[in-house]
Short mmCIF file of C-alpha atoms and ligand atoms in Angstrom, two decimals:
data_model
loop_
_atom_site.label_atom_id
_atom_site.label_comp_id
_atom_site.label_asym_id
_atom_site.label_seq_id
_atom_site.Cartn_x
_atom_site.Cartn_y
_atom_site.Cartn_z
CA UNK A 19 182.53 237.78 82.67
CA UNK A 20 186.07 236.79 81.60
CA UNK A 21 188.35 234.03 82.34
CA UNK A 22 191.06 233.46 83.79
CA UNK A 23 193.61 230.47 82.35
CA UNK A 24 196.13 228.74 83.88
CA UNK A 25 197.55 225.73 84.41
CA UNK A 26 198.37 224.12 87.38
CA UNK A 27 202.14 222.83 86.73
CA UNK A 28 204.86 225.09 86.89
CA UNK A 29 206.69 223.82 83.93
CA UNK A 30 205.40 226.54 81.87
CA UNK A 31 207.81 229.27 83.50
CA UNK A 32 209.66 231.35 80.53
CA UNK A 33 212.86 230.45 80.20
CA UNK A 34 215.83 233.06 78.91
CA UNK A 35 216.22 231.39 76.00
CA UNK A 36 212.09 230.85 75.45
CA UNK A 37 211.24 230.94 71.88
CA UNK A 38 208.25 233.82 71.53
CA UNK A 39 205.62 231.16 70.99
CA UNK A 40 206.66 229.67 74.69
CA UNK A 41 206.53 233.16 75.95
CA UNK A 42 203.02 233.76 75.01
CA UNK A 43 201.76 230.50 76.00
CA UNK A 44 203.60 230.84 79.58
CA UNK A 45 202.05 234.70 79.94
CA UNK A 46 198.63 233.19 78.75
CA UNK A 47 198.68 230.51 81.07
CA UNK A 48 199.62 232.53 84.04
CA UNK A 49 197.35 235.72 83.92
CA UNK A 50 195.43 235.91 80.72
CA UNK A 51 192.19 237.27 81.22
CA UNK A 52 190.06 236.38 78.09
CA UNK A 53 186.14 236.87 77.57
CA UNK A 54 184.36 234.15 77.35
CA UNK A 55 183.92 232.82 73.40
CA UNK A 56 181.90 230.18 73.39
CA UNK A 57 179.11 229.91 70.08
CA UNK A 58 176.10 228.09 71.87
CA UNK A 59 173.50 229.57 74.26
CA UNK A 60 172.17 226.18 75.15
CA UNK A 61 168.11 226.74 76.00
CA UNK A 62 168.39 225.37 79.78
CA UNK A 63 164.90 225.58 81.24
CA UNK A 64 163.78 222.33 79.18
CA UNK A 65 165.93 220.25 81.90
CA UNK A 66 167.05 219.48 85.15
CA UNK A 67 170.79 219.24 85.04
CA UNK A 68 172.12 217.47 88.23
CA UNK A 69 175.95 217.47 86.97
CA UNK A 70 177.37 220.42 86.08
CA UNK A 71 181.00 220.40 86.40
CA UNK A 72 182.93 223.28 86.10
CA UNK A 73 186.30 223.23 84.48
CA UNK A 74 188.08 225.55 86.72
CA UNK A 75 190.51 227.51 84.65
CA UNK A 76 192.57 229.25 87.23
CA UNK A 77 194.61 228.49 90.19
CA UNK A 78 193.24 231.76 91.21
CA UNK A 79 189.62 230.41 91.52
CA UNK A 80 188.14 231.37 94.89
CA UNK A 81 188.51 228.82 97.61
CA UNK A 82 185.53 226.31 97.27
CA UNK A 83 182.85 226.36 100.38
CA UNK A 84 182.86 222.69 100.04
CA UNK A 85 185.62 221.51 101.25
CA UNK A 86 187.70 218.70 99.92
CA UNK A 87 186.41 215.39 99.20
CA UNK A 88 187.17 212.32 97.45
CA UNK A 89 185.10 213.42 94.14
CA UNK A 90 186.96 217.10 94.27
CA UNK A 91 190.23 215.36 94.27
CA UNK A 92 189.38 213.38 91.21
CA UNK A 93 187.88 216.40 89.41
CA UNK A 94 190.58 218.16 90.06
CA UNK A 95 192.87 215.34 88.67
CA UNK A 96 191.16 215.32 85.67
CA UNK A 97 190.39 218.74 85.88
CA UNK A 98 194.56 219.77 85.77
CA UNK A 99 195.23 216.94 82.89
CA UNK A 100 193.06 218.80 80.25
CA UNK A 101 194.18 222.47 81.02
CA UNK A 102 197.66 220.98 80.79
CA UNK A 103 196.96 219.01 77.46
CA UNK A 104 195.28 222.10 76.28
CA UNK A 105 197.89 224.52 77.02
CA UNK A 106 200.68 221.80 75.84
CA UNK A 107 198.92 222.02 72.20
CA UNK A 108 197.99 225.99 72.40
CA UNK A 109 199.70 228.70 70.32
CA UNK A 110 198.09 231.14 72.05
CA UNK A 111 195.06 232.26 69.76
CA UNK A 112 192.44 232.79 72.31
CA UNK A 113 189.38 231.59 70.53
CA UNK A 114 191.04 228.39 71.16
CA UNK A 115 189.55 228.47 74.34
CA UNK A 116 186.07 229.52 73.55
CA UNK A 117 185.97 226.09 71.04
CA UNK A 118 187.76 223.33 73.05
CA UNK A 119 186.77 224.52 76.98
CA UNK A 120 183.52 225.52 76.11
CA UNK A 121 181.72 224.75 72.74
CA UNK A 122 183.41 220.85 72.83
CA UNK A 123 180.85 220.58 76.30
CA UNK A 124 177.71 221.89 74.18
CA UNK A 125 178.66 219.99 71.18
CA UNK A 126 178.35 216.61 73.24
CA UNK A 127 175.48 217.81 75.50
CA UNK A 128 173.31 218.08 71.96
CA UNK A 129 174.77 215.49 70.86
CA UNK A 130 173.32 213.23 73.99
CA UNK A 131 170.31 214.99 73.97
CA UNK A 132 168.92 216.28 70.99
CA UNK A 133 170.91 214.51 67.70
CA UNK A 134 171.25 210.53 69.34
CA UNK A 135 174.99 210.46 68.42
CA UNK A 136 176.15 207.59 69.77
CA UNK A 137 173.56 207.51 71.99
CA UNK A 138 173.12 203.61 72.08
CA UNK A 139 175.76 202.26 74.46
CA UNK A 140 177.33 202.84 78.31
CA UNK A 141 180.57 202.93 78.76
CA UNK A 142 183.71 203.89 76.16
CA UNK A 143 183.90 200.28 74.88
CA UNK A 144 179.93 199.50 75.91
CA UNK A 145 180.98 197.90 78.51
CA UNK A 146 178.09 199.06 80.69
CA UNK A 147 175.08 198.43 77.95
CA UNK A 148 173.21 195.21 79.14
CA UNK A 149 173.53 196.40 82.88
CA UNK A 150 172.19 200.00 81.56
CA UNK A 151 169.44 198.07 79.38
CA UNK A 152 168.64 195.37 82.01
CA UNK A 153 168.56 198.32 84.62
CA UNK A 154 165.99 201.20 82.78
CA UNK A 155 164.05 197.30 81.96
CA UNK A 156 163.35 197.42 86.04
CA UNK A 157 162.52 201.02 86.44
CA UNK A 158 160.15 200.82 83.62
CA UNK A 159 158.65 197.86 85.33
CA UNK A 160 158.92 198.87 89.39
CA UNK A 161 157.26 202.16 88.24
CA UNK A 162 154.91 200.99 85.43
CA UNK A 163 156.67 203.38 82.82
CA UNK A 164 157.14 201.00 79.50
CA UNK A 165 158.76 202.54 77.02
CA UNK A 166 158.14 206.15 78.21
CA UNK A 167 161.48 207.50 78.69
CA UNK A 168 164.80 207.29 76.74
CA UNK A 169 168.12 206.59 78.10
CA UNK A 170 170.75 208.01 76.28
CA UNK A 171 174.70 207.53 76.84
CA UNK A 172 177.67 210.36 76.32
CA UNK A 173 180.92 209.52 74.88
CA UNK A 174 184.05 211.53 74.40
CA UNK A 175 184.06 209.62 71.14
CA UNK A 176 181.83 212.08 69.61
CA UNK A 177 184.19 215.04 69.47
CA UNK A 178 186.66 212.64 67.40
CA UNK A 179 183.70 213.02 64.40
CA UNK A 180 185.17 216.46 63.32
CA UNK A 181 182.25 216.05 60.46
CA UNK A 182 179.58 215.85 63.33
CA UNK A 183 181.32 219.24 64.93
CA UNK A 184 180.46 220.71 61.83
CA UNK A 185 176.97 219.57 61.56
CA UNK A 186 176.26 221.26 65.01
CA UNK A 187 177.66 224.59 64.35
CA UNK A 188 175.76 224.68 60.82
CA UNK A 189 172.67 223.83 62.55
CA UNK A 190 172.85 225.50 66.25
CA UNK A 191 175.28 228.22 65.79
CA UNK A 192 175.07 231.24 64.06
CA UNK A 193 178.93 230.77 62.62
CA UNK A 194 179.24 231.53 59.05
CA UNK A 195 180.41 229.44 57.04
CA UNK A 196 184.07 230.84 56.71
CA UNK A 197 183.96 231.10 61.21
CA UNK A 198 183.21 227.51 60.88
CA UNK A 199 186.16 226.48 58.62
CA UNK A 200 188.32 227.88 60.85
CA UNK A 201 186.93 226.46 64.04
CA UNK A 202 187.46 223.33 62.29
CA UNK A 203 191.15 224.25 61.78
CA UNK A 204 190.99 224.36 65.37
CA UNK A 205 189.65 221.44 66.67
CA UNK A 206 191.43 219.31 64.52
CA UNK A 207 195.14 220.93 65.86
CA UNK A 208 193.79 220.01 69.42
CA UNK A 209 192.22 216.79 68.51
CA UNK A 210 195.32 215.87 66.53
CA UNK A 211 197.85 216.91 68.89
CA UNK A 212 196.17 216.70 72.36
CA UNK A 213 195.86 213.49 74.03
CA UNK A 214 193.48 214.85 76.22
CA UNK A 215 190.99 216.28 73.92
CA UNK A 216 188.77 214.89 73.52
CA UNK A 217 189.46 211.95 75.81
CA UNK A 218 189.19 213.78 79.21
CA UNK A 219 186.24 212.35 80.52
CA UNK A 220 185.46 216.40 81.29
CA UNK A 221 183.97 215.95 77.86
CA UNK A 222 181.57 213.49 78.73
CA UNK A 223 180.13 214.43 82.12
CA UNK A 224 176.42 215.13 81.60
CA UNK A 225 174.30 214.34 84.38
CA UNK A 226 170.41 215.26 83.18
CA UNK A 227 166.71 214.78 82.45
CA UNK A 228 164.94 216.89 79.92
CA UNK A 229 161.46 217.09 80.17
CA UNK A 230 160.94 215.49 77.05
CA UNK A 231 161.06 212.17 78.25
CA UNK A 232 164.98 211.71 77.97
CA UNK A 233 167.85 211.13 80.13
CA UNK A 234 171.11 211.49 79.62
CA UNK A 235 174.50 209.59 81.48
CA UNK A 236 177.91 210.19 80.44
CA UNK A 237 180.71 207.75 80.83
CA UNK A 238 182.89 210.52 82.21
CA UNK A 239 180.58 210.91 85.67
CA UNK A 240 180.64 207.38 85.97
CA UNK A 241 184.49 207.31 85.36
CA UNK A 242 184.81 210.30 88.28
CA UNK A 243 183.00 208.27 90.86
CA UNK A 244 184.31 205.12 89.81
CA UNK A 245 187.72 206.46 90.38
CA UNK A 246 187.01 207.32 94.02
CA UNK A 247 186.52 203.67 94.72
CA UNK A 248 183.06 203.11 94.28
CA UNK A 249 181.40 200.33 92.13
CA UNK A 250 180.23 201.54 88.63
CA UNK A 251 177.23 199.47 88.75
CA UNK A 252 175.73 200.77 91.75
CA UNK A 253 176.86 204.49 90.35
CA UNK A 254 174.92 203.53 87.02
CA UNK A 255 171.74 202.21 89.51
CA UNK A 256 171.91 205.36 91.57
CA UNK A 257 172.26 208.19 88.85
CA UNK A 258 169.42 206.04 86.77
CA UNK A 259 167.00 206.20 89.48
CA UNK A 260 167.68 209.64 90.30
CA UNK A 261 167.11 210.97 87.08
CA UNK A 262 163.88 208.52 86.09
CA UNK A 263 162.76 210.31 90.00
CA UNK A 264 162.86 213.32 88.16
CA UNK A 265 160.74 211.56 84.75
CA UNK A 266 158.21 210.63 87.71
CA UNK A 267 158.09 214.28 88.66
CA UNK A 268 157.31 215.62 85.09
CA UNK A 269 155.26 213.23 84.38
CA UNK A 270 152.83 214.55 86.86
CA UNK A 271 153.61 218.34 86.73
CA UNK A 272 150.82 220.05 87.69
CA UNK A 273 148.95 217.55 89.19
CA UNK A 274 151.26 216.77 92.26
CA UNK A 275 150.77 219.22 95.41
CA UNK A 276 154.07 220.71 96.21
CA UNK A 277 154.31 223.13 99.32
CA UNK A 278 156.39 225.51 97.02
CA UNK A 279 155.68 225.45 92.87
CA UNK A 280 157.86 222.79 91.63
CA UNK A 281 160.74 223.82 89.19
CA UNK A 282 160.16 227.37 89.16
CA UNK A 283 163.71 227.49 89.28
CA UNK A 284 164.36 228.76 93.06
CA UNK A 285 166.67 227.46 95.86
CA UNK A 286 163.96 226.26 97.34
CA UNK A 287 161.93 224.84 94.54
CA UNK A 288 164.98 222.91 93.48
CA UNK A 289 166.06 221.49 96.79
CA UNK A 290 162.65 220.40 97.20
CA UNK A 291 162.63 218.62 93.70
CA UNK A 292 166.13 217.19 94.09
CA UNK A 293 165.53 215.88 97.48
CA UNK A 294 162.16 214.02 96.45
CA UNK A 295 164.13 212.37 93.60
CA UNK A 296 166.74 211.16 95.98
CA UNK A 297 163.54 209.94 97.29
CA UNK A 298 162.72 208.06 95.02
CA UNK A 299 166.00 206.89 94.56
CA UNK A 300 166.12 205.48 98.27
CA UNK A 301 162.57 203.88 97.61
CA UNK A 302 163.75 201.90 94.74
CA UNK A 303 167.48 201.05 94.93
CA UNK A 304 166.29 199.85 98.84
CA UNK A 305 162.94 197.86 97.90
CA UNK A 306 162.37 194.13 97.33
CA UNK A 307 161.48 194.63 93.89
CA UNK A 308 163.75 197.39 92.73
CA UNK A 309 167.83 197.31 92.92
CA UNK A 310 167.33 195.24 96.01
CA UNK A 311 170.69 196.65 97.63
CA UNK A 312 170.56 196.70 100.94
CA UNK A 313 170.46 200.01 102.95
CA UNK A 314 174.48 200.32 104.34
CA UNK A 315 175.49 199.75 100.61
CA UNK A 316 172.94 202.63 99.48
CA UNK A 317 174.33 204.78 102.54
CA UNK A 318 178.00 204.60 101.83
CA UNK A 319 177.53 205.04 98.03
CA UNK A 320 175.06 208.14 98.10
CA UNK A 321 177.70 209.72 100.72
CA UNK A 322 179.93 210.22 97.95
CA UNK A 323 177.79 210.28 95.53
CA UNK A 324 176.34 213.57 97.64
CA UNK A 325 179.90 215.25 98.40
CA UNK A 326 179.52 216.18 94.29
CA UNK A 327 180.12 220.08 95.20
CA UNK A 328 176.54 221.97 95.41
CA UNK A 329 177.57 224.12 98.64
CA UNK A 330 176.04 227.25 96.85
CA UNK A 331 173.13 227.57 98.96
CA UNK A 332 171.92 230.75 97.31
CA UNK A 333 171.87 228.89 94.43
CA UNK A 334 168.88 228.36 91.86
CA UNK A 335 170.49 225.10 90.70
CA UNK A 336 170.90 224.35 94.90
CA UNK A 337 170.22 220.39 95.53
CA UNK A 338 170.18 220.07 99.82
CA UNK A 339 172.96 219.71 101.42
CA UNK A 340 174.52 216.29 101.98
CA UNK A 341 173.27 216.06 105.35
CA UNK A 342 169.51 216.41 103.58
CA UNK A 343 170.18 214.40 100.85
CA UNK A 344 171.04 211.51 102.96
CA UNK A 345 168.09 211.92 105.03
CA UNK A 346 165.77 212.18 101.97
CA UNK A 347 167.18 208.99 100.75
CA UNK A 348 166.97 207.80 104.49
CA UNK A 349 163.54 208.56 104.15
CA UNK A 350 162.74 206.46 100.93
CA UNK A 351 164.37 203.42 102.13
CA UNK A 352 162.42 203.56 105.23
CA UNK A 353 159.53 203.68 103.70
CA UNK A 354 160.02 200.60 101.40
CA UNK A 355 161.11 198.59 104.50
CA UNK A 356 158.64 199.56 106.92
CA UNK A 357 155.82 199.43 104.50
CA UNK A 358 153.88 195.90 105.95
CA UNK A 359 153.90 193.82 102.58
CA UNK A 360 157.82 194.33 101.61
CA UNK A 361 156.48 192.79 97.82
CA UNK A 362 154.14 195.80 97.57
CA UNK A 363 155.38 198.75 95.17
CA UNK A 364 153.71 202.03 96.25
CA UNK A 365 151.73 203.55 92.96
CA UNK A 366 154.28 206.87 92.05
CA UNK A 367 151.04 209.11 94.41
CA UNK A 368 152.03 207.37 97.20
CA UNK A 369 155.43 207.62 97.25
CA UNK A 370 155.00 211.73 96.57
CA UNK A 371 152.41 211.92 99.50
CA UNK A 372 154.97 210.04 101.79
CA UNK A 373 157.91 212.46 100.60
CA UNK A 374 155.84 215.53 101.42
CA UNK A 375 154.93 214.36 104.55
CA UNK A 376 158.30 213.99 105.56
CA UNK A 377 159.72 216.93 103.76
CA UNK A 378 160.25 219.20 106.86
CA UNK A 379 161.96 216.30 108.99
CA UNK A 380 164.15 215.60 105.77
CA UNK A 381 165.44 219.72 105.93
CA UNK A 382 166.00 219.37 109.94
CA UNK A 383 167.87 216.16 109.12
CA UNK A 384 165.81 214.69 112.05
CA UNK A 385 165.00 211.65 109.92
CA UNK A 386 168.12 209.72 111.47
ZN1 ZN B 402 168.37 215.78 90.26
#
């Protein structure tokens, strides 16, 4: 499938007097269509990805089914600032694009997962560590998990190391050594003269669980949400108990009953899955002894939170609609309040037998 680049300003148009290299970079930008290059085939059945952000390369994308929101606007922001930046320090050379727009996004998502490269701290500066730390501290606790699962952070940082770039294609690419010279070449024009790359917090959007016990966070999803007005800390709570929902569900794959197999990577499989770890996520950031927030503070966050685009309902990777998410998180917080001892945490069973049961109501969106 190719690609189609282009950048969203108009002041690339050629101009009479448009030295060749402008030329090609205007044509390029405008209606270049360019297969895709990229040197990683990233092994994605080891995890449940929950962002998965899209740079869109075109203006000629189709229209998008879901409408805009608040968190589409500041994609899209962000989203026109780094095809600028990159076009601004192109010459043209198309495998360009294959390295910065695609390999820079598996470089950091092995990083995060698989090589603990700067792994250790939340936020660009850390400024988010001790709530991260103090947070995954009451998860472990609320769900009697002690040092089961590892939290890992995502910087843009990383793609400055242009020694650590190299490390990952000599160890998870097939480049040869002479490809990987020049890729280096590469990425060191762009990082060099590209004030977006790597800092566009594109590069640092990961969103997942693996089922190896690890999540991963990026500061640039946190810096997306955060810049639609809502408060970090409750988007660090939120994604955190989301993603240890999901740690629940592994842990007891193949024990839990599911109406439909879990992860067998269906629309239905997934929505089911996704909707029992915003769950989960209602349970906990609700209840006494989890993230205590009350439930209109939960509500107006996980609204936004939800309007992250997943209106492809044919989808394998298809997480409910907004309407069901809500409910599903509706759902969890009703169940920690209406349980008779508010003190009492429900053993990780429970709270699975009280999603099923409520499963159906949750896809009507008859739970409000
Ligand atoms: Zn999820």
């Amino acid at each position: 499938m190719g690609v189609l680049i282009s950048s969203c300003s108009d002041d690339l148009s050629v101009q009479d007097d448009a030295t060749p290299e402008a030329v090609v970079k205007a044509q390029a930008s405008t209606n270049l269509e360019i297969p895709s290059t990229g040197h990683f085939d990233l092994e994605s059945s080891g995890l449940v990805k929950d962002f998965d952000l899209k740079l869109q390369l075109s203006e000629v994308v189709e229209p998008s089914e879901c409408g805009p929101t608040p968190f589409n606007e500041v994609a899209n922001y962000y989203n026109d600032l780094l095809i600028d930046g990159f076009i601004a320090a192109w010459d043209g050379n198309p495998d360009a694009i294959g390295i910065i727009l695609e390999d820079y996004f598996a470089i950091n998502q092995i990083a995060a997962a698989y090589e603990g490269k700067n792994t250790d701290y939340f936020g660009e500066d850390g400024e988010y560590t001790n709530y991260v730390k103090n947070r995954v501290r009451s998860l472990e606790k609320f769900w009697d998990m002690a040092d089961l699962i590892e939290v890992n952070g995502q910087h843009t940082e990383t793609l400055e190391d242009l020694d650590f770039i190299r490390y990952i294609y000599e160890n998870y690419s097939t480049a040869t050594p002479e490809d990987i010279d020049y890729i280096l070449e590469i990425a060191e024009t762009f990082n060099t003269n590209s004030d977006q790359i790597p800092e566009n917090p594109f590069f640092a959007s990961d969103g997942f669980a693996t089922f190896d016990r690890t999540i991963v966070v990026g500061d640039g999803i946190v810096t997306f949400l955060e810049d639609t007005g809502l408060d970090p800390k409750v988007v660090w709570s939120s994604i955190l108990a989301h993603e240890w929902g999901h740690q629940i569900q592994f842990l007891n794959f193949g024990v839990w009953d599911y109406p439909v197999p879990a992860f067998i990577n269906t629309p239905e499989s997934t929505r089911m899955t996704e909707l029992e770890a915003d769950f989960i996520t209602g349970y906990y950031l609700t209840h006494k002894r989890g993230a205590t927030y009350n439930w209109k503070r939960v509500e107006d966050f996980l609204t936004a939170f939800f309007n992250i685009g997943d209106c492809g309902f044919d989808s394998s990777g298809h997480h409910g609609t907004p309407a069901q998410r809500l409910a599903a998180a509706k759902a969890g917080f009703n169940l920690a309040n209406n349980t008779k001892k508010k003190g009492q945490i429900l053993s990780q069973e429970d709270v699975h037998d009280a999603f099923i049961s409520k499963l159906d109501l949750i896809i009507d969106g008859t739970i409000y």
